Tab-separated table of C-alpha atoms and ligand atoms in Angstrom:
chain	number	residue	atom	x	y	z
A	1	MET	CA	28.878	39.958	2.684
A	2	THR	CA	26.992	37.563	0.406
A	3	ALA	CA	26.498	34.183	2.085
A	4	ILE	CA	26.864	30.814	0.358
A	5	LEU	CA	26.691	27.158	1.353
A	6	VAL	CA	29.224	24.541	0.279
A	7	SER	CA	27.087	21.493	0.818
A	8	ARG	CA	29.832	18.814	0.922
A	9	ALA	CA	33.518	18.678	1.802
A	10	VAL	CA	35.796	20.154	-0.891
A	11	PHE	CA	39.465	21.075	-1.270
A	12	ALA	CA	40.746	23.536	1.343
A	13	GLN	CA	42.074	25.812	-1.419
A	14	THR	CA	38.635	26.025	-3.012
A	15	LEU	CA	37.056	26.969	0.318
A	16	GLN	CA	39.803	29.517	0.919
A	17	ARG	CA	39.166	31.125	-2.445
A	18	LEU	CA	35.412	31.210	-1.885
A	19	ARG	CA	35.998	32.834	1.522
A	20	THR	CA	37.728	35.792	-0.145
A	21	HIS	CA	34.394	36.580	-1.855
A	22	PHE	CA	31.693	35.222	0.421
A	23	GLU	CA	30.682	34.319	3.908
A	24	VAL	CA	30.967	30.542	3.525
A	25	ASP	CA	28.963	27.979	5.460
A	26	ALA	CA	31.073	24.854	4.848
A	27	ASN	CA	30.144	21.266	5.586
A	28	GLU	CA	33.641	20.116	6.450
A	29	ASP	CA	32.580	16.916	8.188
A	30	ASP	CA	30.833	15.976	4.928
A	31	THR	CA	27.434	15.027	6.349
A	32	ILE	CA	24.897	14.189	3.656
A	33	PHE	CA	22.090	16.646	4.420
A	34	SER	CA	18.510	15.489	4.543
A	35	ARG	CA	16.157	17.688	2.513
A	36	ALA	CA	15.085	19.482	5.733
A	37	GLN	CA	18.720	20.052	6.769
A	38	LEU	CA	19.596	21.332	3.300
A	39	ILE	CA	16.697	23.793	3.381
A	40	GLN	CA	17.685	24.925	6.846
A	41	ARG	CA	21.363	25.431	5.894
A	42	LEU	CA	20.340	27.305	2.743
A	43	GLN	CA	18.417	29.978	4.650
A	44	GLY	CA	19.880	33.398	3.831
A	45	LYS	CA	22.261	31.922	1.217
A	46	ALA	CA	22.527	33.413	-2.265
A	47	GLY	CA	24.482	30.507	-3.680
A	48	VAL	CA	25.311	26.868	-3.094
A	49	LEU	CA	28.060	24.587	-4.323
A	50	THR	CA	26.444	21.162	-4.621
A	51	THR	CA	27.432	17.668	-5.671
A	52	GLY	CA	25.142	15.024	-7.126
A	53	SER	CA	23.917	14.143	-3.638
A	54	GLU	CA	21.855	17.301	-3.119
A	55	ARG	CA	18.531	17.551	-4.907
A	56	ILE	CA	17.500	21.077	-5.866
A	57	ASP	CA	13.846	21.120	-6.877
A	58	ALA	CA	10.761	23.341	-6.669
A	59	GLN	CA	10.207	22.553	-2.983
A	60	VAL	CA	13.766	23.458	-1.999
A	61	LEU	CA	13.712	26.580	-4.182
A	62	ALA	CA	10.378	27.743	-2.735
A	63	ALA	CA	11.749	27.301	0.790
A	64	CYS	CA	14.954	29.227	-0.029
A	65	PRO	CA	13.840	32.430	-1.762
A	66	GLN	CA	17.239	34.143	-1.420
A	67	LEU	CA	18.983	31.494	-3.519
A	68	ARG	CA	20.255	32.840	-6.870
A	69	VAL	CA	22.879	30.354	-8.037
A	70	VAL	CA	23.225	26.565	-7.712
A	71	ALA	CA	26.658	25.357	-8.850
A	72	ASN	CA	27.033	21.604	-9.289
A	73	MET	CA	30.486	20.068	-8.977
A	74	ALA	CA	29.612	17.522	-11.669
A	75	VAL	CA	28.904	17.550	-15.365
A	76	GLY	CA	25.683	15.574	-14.828
A	77	TYR	CA	22.896	17.580	-13.242
A	78	ASN	CA	19.978	15.215	-12.865
A	79	ASN	CA	19.919	16.287	-9.191
A	80	PHE	CA	18.656	19.690	-10.407
A	81	ASP	CA	15.142	20.350	-11.625
A	82	ILE	CA	16.252	22.828	-14.263
A	83	ALA	CA	12.730	23.969	-15.172
A	84	ALA	CA	12.083	24.726	-11.495
A	85	CYS	CA	15.398	26.630	-11.232
A	86	THR	CA	14.497	28.711	-14.271
A	87	ALA	CA	10.969	29.373	-12.975
A	88	ALA	CA	12.489	30.540	-9.673
A	89	GLY	CA	15.011	32.769	-11.501
A	90	VAL	CA	17.920	30.671	-10.209
A	91	LEU	CA	21.013	30.129	-12.361
A	92	ALA	CA	22.200	26.517	-12.467
A	93	THR	CA	25.763	25.633	-13.510
A	94	ASN	CA	27.788	22.425	-13.948
A	95	THR	CA	31.400	21.405	-14.675
A	96	PRO	CA	31.679	20.146	-18.262
A	97	ASP	CA	34.925	19.675	-20.250
A	98	VAL	CA	37.353	19.560	-17.311
A	99	LEU	CA	36.486	15.907	-16.651
A	100	THR	CA	35.990	14.650	-20.203
A	101	GLU	CA	39.311	12.903	-20.792
A	102	THR	CA	39.609	11.540	-17.241
A	103	THR	CA	36.130	10.047	-17.433
A	104	ALA	CA	36.788	8.652	-20.905
A	105	ASP	CA	39.992	7.007	-19.594
A	106	PHE	CA	38.007	5.361	-16.831
A	107	GLY	CA	35.162	4.256	-19.081
A	108	PHE	CA	37.681	2.614	-21.387
A	109	ALA	CA	39.487	1.006	-18.449
A	110	LEU	CA	36.229	-0.421	-17.077
A	111	MET	CA	35.285	-1.774	-20.489
A	112	MET	CA	38.692	-3.458	-20.798
A	113	ALA	CA	38.433	-4.831	-17.259
A	114	ALA	CA	35.077	-6.423	-18.091
A	115	ALA	CA	36.253	-7.786	-21.466
A	116	ARG	CA	39.444	-9.266	-20.023
A	117	ARG	CA	37.901	-10.331	-16.688
A	118	ILE	CA	40.491	-8.432	-14.692
A	119	THR	CA	38.706	-7.995	-11.362
A	120	GLU	CA	36.978	-11.372	-11.566
A	121	SER	CA	40.329	-13.143	-12.001
A	122	GLU	CA	41.961	-11.013	-9.316
A	123	HIS	CA	39.290	-12.057	-6.828
A	124	PHE	CA	39.959	-15.703	-7.763
A	125	LEU	CA	43.675	-15.213	-7.139
A	126	ARG	CA	43.114	-13.409	-3.814
A	127	ARG	CA	40.836	-16.231	-2.666
A	128	GLY	CA	43.810	-18.591	-3.113
A	129	GLU	CA	42.059	-20.601	-5.837
A	130	TRP	CA	44.843	-20.318	-8.446
A	131	LYS	CA	46.504	-23.741	-8.498
A	132	LYS	CA	47.775	-24.042	-12.094
A	133	TRP	CA	47.882	-22.308	-15.470
A	134	CYS	CA	45.113	-23.553	-17.725
A	135	TYR	CA	44.444	-22.955	-21.444
A	136	ASP	CA	40.914	-21.656	-20.885
A	137	MET	CA	41.299	-19.955	-17.543
A	138	PHE	CA	39.504	-16.586	-17.569
A	139	THR	CA	39.378	-16.333	-21.319
A	140	GLY	CA	37.671	-13.082	-22.204
A	141	SER	CA	37.069	-11.236	-25.447
A	142	ASP	CA	39.383	-8.980	-27.429
A	143	VAL	CA	39.064	-5.246	-27.293
A	144	HIS	CA	41.394	-4.444	-30.212
A	145	GLY	CA	39.629	-4.767	-33.533
A	146	ALA	CA	36.226	-5.326	-31.894
A	147	THR	CA	33.078	-3.249	-32.424
A	148	LEU	CA	32.671	-0.514	-29.838
A	149	GLY	CA	29.098	0.682	-29.345
A	150	ILE	CA	28.519	4.048	-27.689
A	151	LEU	CA	25.114	5.110	-26.404
A	152	GLY	CA	25.355	8.895	-25.956
A	153	MET	CA	27.911	10.561	-28.237
A	154	GLY	CA	28.595	13.712	-26.207
A	155	ARG	CA	32.053	14.850	-25.171
A	156	ILE	CA	32.816	11.795	-23.015
A	157	GLY	CA	31.304	9.388	-25.550
A	158	GLN	CA	33.518	10.906	-28.233
A	159	GLY	CA	36.536	10.561	-25.929
A	160	ILE	CA	35.857	6.856	-25.492
A	161	ALA	CA	35.230	6.451	-29.221
A	162	ARG	CA	38.563	8.169	-29.966
A	163	ARG	CA	40.427	5.812	-27.665
A	164	GLY	CA	38.756	2.824	-29.300
A	165	ALA	CA	39.163	3.914	-32.911
A	166	LEU	CA	42.645	5.418	-32.785
A	167	GLY	CA	44.214	3.418	-29.972
A	168	PHE	CA	42.725	-0.036	-30.408
A	169	GLY	CA	41.638	-0.209	-34.047
A	170	MET	CA	38.003	-0.663	-33.041
A	171	THR	CA	35.047	-0.187	-35.335
A	172	VAL	CA	32.886	2.484	-33.703
A	173	ILE	CA	29.110	2.615	-33.934
A	174	TYR	CA	26.976	4.982	-31.893
A	175	HIS	CA	23.453	6.013	-31.121
A	176	ASN	CA	22.552	9.468	-29.885
A	177	ARG	CA	19.539	11.810	-29.846
A	178	SER	CA	21.059	13.409	-32.942
A	179	ARG	CA	23.958	12.613	-35.244
A	180	VAL	CA	27.259	14.315	-34.488
A	181	ALA	CA	28.898	16.508	-37.150
A	182	PRO	CA	30.245	14.605	-40.189
A	183	GLU	CA	33.816	15.736	-39.457
A	184	ILE	CA	33.575	14.178	-35.975
A	185	GLU	CA	32.188	10.957	-37.445
A	186	ARG	CA	35.061	10.930	-39.940
A	187	ALA	CA	37.725	11.645	-37.300
A	188	LEU	CA	36.402	8.843	-35.075
A	189	ASN	CA	35.547	6.562	-37.954
A	190	ALA	CA	32.150	6.327	-36.237
A	191	ARG	CA	28.884	5.233	-37.830
A	192	TYR	CA	25.468	6.356	-36.581
A	193	VAL	CA	23.054	3.446	-36.098
A	194	ASP	CA	19.629	3.033	-34.518
A	195	LYS	CA	19.439	1.636	-31.015
A	196	ALA	CA	18.468	-1.849	-32.175
A	197	GLU	CA	21.530	-2.093	-34.426
A	198	LEU	CA	23.750	-0.712	-31.668
A	199	LEU	CA	22.558	-3.419	-29.288
A	200	ALA	CA	22.857	-6.178	-31.865
A	201	GLN	CA	26.268	-5.243	-33.295
A	202	ALA	CA	28.324	-3.987	-30.354
A	203	ASP	CA	30.963	-6.293	-28.897
A	204	HIS	CA	31.467	-3.764	-26.134
A	205	LEU	CA	28.642	-1.349	-25.368
A	206	VAL	CA	29.444	1.752	-23.294
A	207	LEU	CA	26.715	4.002	-21.860
A	208	VAL	CA	27.496	7.701	-21.647
A	209	VAL	CA	24.008	9.127	-22.007
A	210	PRO	CA	22.643	11.717	-19.517
A	211	TYR	CA	20.016	10.475	-17.081
A	212	SER	CA	16.455	11.655	-17.755
A	213	ALA	CA	12.956	10.220	-17.725
A	214	GLN	CA	13.642	9.111	-21.321
A	215	SER	CA	16.882	7.302	-20.475
A	216	HIS	CA	15.524	5.615	-17.321
A	217	HIS	CA	16.127	1.871	-17.769
A	218	ALA	CA	17.244	2.459	-21.361
A	219	ILE	CA	18.987	-0.888	-20.889
A	220	GLY	CA	16.584	-3.402	-19.364
A	221	ALA	CA	15.730	-7.043	-19.964
A	222	ALA	CA	14.463	-6.431	-23.514
A	223	GLU	CA	17.600	-4.551	-24.554
A	224	LEU	CA	19.965	-7.037	-22.898
A	225	ALA	CA	18.205	-9.795	-24.843
A	226	GLN	CA	19.159	-8.063	-28.097
A	227	MET	CA	22.887	-8.022	-27.270
A	228	LYS	CA	25.399	-10.681	-28.289
A	229	PRO	CA	26.003	-13.371	-25.653
A	230	THR	CA	29.715	-12.490	-25.929
A	231	ALA	CA	29.155	-8.754	-25.427
A	232	THR	CA	30.086	-6.550	-22.479
A	233	LEU	CA	28.159	-3.588	-21.074
A	234	THR	CA	29.789	-0.630	-19.296
A	235	ASN	CA	27.980	2.255	-17.574
A	236	VAL	CA	29.849	5.421	-16.575
A	237	ALA	CA	26.841	7.704	-17.010
A	238	ARG	CA	24.267	7.507	-14.232
A	239	GLY	CA	22.541	4.873	-12.184
A	240	GLY	CA	19.015	4.194	-13.340
A	241	ILE	CA	19.982	4.047	-17.022
A	242	VAL	CA	20.517	0.308	-16.547
A	243	ASP	CA	17.927	-1.862	-14.834
A	244	ASP	CA	20.354	-3.385	-12.304
A	245	VAL	CA	18.128	-6.368	-11.477
A	246	ALA	CA	17.683	-7.282	-15.142
A	247	LEU	CA	21.428	-6.915	-15.687
A	248	ALA	CA	22.299	-9.205	-12.773
A	249	GLN	CA	19.913	-11.818	-14.143
A	250	ALA	CA	21.286	-11.525	-17.698
A	251	LEU	CA	24.841	-11.946	-16.413
A	252	ARG	CA	23.917	-14.902	-14.274
A	253	GLU	CA	22.168	-16.590	-17.194
A	254	GLY	CA	25.068	-15.860	-19.583
A	255	ARG	CA	22.898	-13.734	-21.851
A	256	ILE	CA	25.790	-11.268	-22.027
A	257	ALA	CA	29.403	-12.044	-21.087
A	258	ALA	CA	30.312	-9.347	-18.573
A	259	ALA	CA	29.555	-5.848	-17.338
A	260	ALA	CA	31.191	-2.924	-15.556
A	261	LEU	CA	29.289	-0.325	-13.559
A	262	ASP	CA	30.561	2.853	-11.929
A	263	VAL	CA	27.047	4.145	-11.178
A	264	PHE	CA	23.993	2.540	-9.607
A	265	GLU	CA	20.315	3.205	-9.147
A	266	GLY	CA	19.941	4.376	-5.520
A	267	GLU	CA	23.714	4.663	-4.956
A	268	PRO	CA	25.602	4.454	-2.677
A	269	THR	CA	23.375	1.441	-2.049
A	270	VAL	CA	24.161	-1.248	-4.616
A	271	HIS	CA	21.486	-3.799	-5.448
A	272	PRO	CA	22.473	-7.061	-3.672
A	273	ASP	CA	21.868	-9.068	-6.856
A	274	LEU	CA	24.825	-7.283	-8.459
A	275	LEU	CA	27.134	-8.041	-5.551
A	276	THR	CA	26.833	-11.791	-5.984
A	277	VAL	CA	27.403	-11.890	-9.749
A	278	PRO	CA	31.027	-12.807	-10.545
A	279	ASN	CA	31.334	-11.406	-14.080
A	280	ILE	CA	30.861	-7.757	-13.221
A	281	VAL	CA	33.281	-4.977	-12.309
A	282	LEU	CA	31.856	-2.611	-9.674
A	283	THR	CA	33.375	0.765	-8.751
A	284	PRO	CA	31.981	3.510	-6.464
A	285	HIS	CA	31.241	6.394	-8.899
A	286	ILE	CA	34.881	7.379	-9.409
A	287	ALA	CA	35.106	7.901	-13.177
A	288	SER	CA	36.182	11.538	-12.769
A	289	ALA	CA	38.309	10.838	-9.694
A	290	THR	CA	41.855	11.920	-10.390
A	291	GLY	CA	43.317	14.535	-8.090
A	292	ALA	CA	43.839	17.008	-10.924
A	293	THR	CA	40.363	16.576	-12.373
A	294	ARG	CA	38.523	16.774	-9.058
A	295	ARG	CA	40.450	19.986	-8.308
A	296	ALA	CA	39.513	21.378	-11.705
A	297	MET	CA	35.850	20.489	-11.086
A	298	ALA	CA	35.845	22.191	-7.665
A	299	GLU	CA	37.554	25.274	-9.078
A	300	LEU	CA	35.122	25.499	-11.986
A	301	ALA	CA	32.141	25.218	-9.643
A	302	ALA	CA	33.713	28.005	-7.549
A	303	ASP	CA	34.367	30.097	-10.707
A	304	ASN	CA	30.676	29.790	-11.550
A	305	LEU	CA	29.566	30.916	-8.080
A	306	ILE	CA	32.036	33.798	-7.925
A	307	ALA	CA	31.210	35.103	-11.402
A	308	ALA	CA	27.451	34.771	-11.055
A	309	LEU	CA	27.285	36.388	-7.610
A	310	THR	CA	29.751	39.212	-8.259
A	311	GLY	CA	28.256	40.620	-11.441
A	312	GLY	CA	30.226	38.498	-13.911
A	313	THR	CA	29.240	35.791	-16.371
A	314	ALA	CA	29.292	32.210	-15.133
A	315	PRO	CA	31.647	30.209	-17.411
A	316	THR	CA	29.513	27.062	-17.644
A	317	PRO	CA	25.834	27.862	-17.124
A	318	ILE	CA	23.079	25.337	-17.790
A	319	ASN	CA	19.991	27.551	-17.993
A	320	ALA	CA	21.367	31.052	-18.736
A	321	ALA	CA	19.565	31.217	-22.087
A	322	ASP	CA	16.264	30.068	-20.504
A	323	LEU	CA	16.624	32.711	-17.785
A	324	LEU	CA	17.197	35.391	-20.433
A	325	ARG	CA	14.114	34.291	-22.360
A	326	ARG	CA	12.111	34.374	-19.153
A	327	ALA	CA	13.293	37.920	-18.258
B	401	DGY	C1	29.717	13.960	-13.021
B	401	DGY	O1	30.499	14.898	-13.155
B	401	DGY	O2	28.563	13.986	-13.451
B	401	DGY	C2	30.269	12.758	-12.328
B	401	DGY	O3	29.420	11.682	-12.435
B	401	DGY	C3	30.526	13.087	-10.874
B	401	DGY	O4	29.311	13.211	-10.224
């Protein structure tokens, strides 16, 4: 029987289903494998179901020559070196679409929480500091009617734009590697702008851009300096897109009003500077975390493994076209 590794804990039903097709080495106690442990557990395995915490690169692939499919339970796949996978003849897959709306909901919620100072004021209340109502207590900035800036207008970016434009009467501006189709711009009432205009005009800037060498620290001190002092910044994409130290400093100095981060450079470690800033909402990478969506992600990752290792076509491949070209 073909052997696979499931590198982190997943739903029992997903494991059960995988076991009807494969000999499954499961990591039910959910240890985060070191690189050496991952390589060791991958010996003799044709496939692996990964999460963002396992890095699959040329070294791992060279040490695991039987590996044919790496199936990420995430839409983002910056933990995969795709060129190395293709060079090794390994199919890489991810879980797009099934998490789009859930992640867009969360991105919008974080943005609102930052704008309206929801967690900051809750902490104040829990500390017992609320003694009286006051006209300027925790005044934030409006979301309705404001200008929503989106960096990265993929599926999730469009979902957030739709919520802003249709639900909250926001003016939507966006910047992306390329413009989206005119009918999408029309439906979202969204205007393409360059990055400088995005930074300067957005009342609420939301980052939904994939992580890459090009997007590393796409928002650093220089970019934060171009934003309005009343603006908020929300990141539901990946850690490393924002320079966390520069952000903490900008928040402390009032150069922007507030921020909300679901992802962090070096997570699950969070830079201590961020932890002491009051005007920031911090959540532990849970944008796609509803029960239904996490199940759908696990099932789609399993669908990819089952199809690719039993002679079918993986539903959501990343590098299938590159592998064909290489063949
Ligand atoms: C994703 O799907 O990329 C989410 O960030 C979960 O890792």
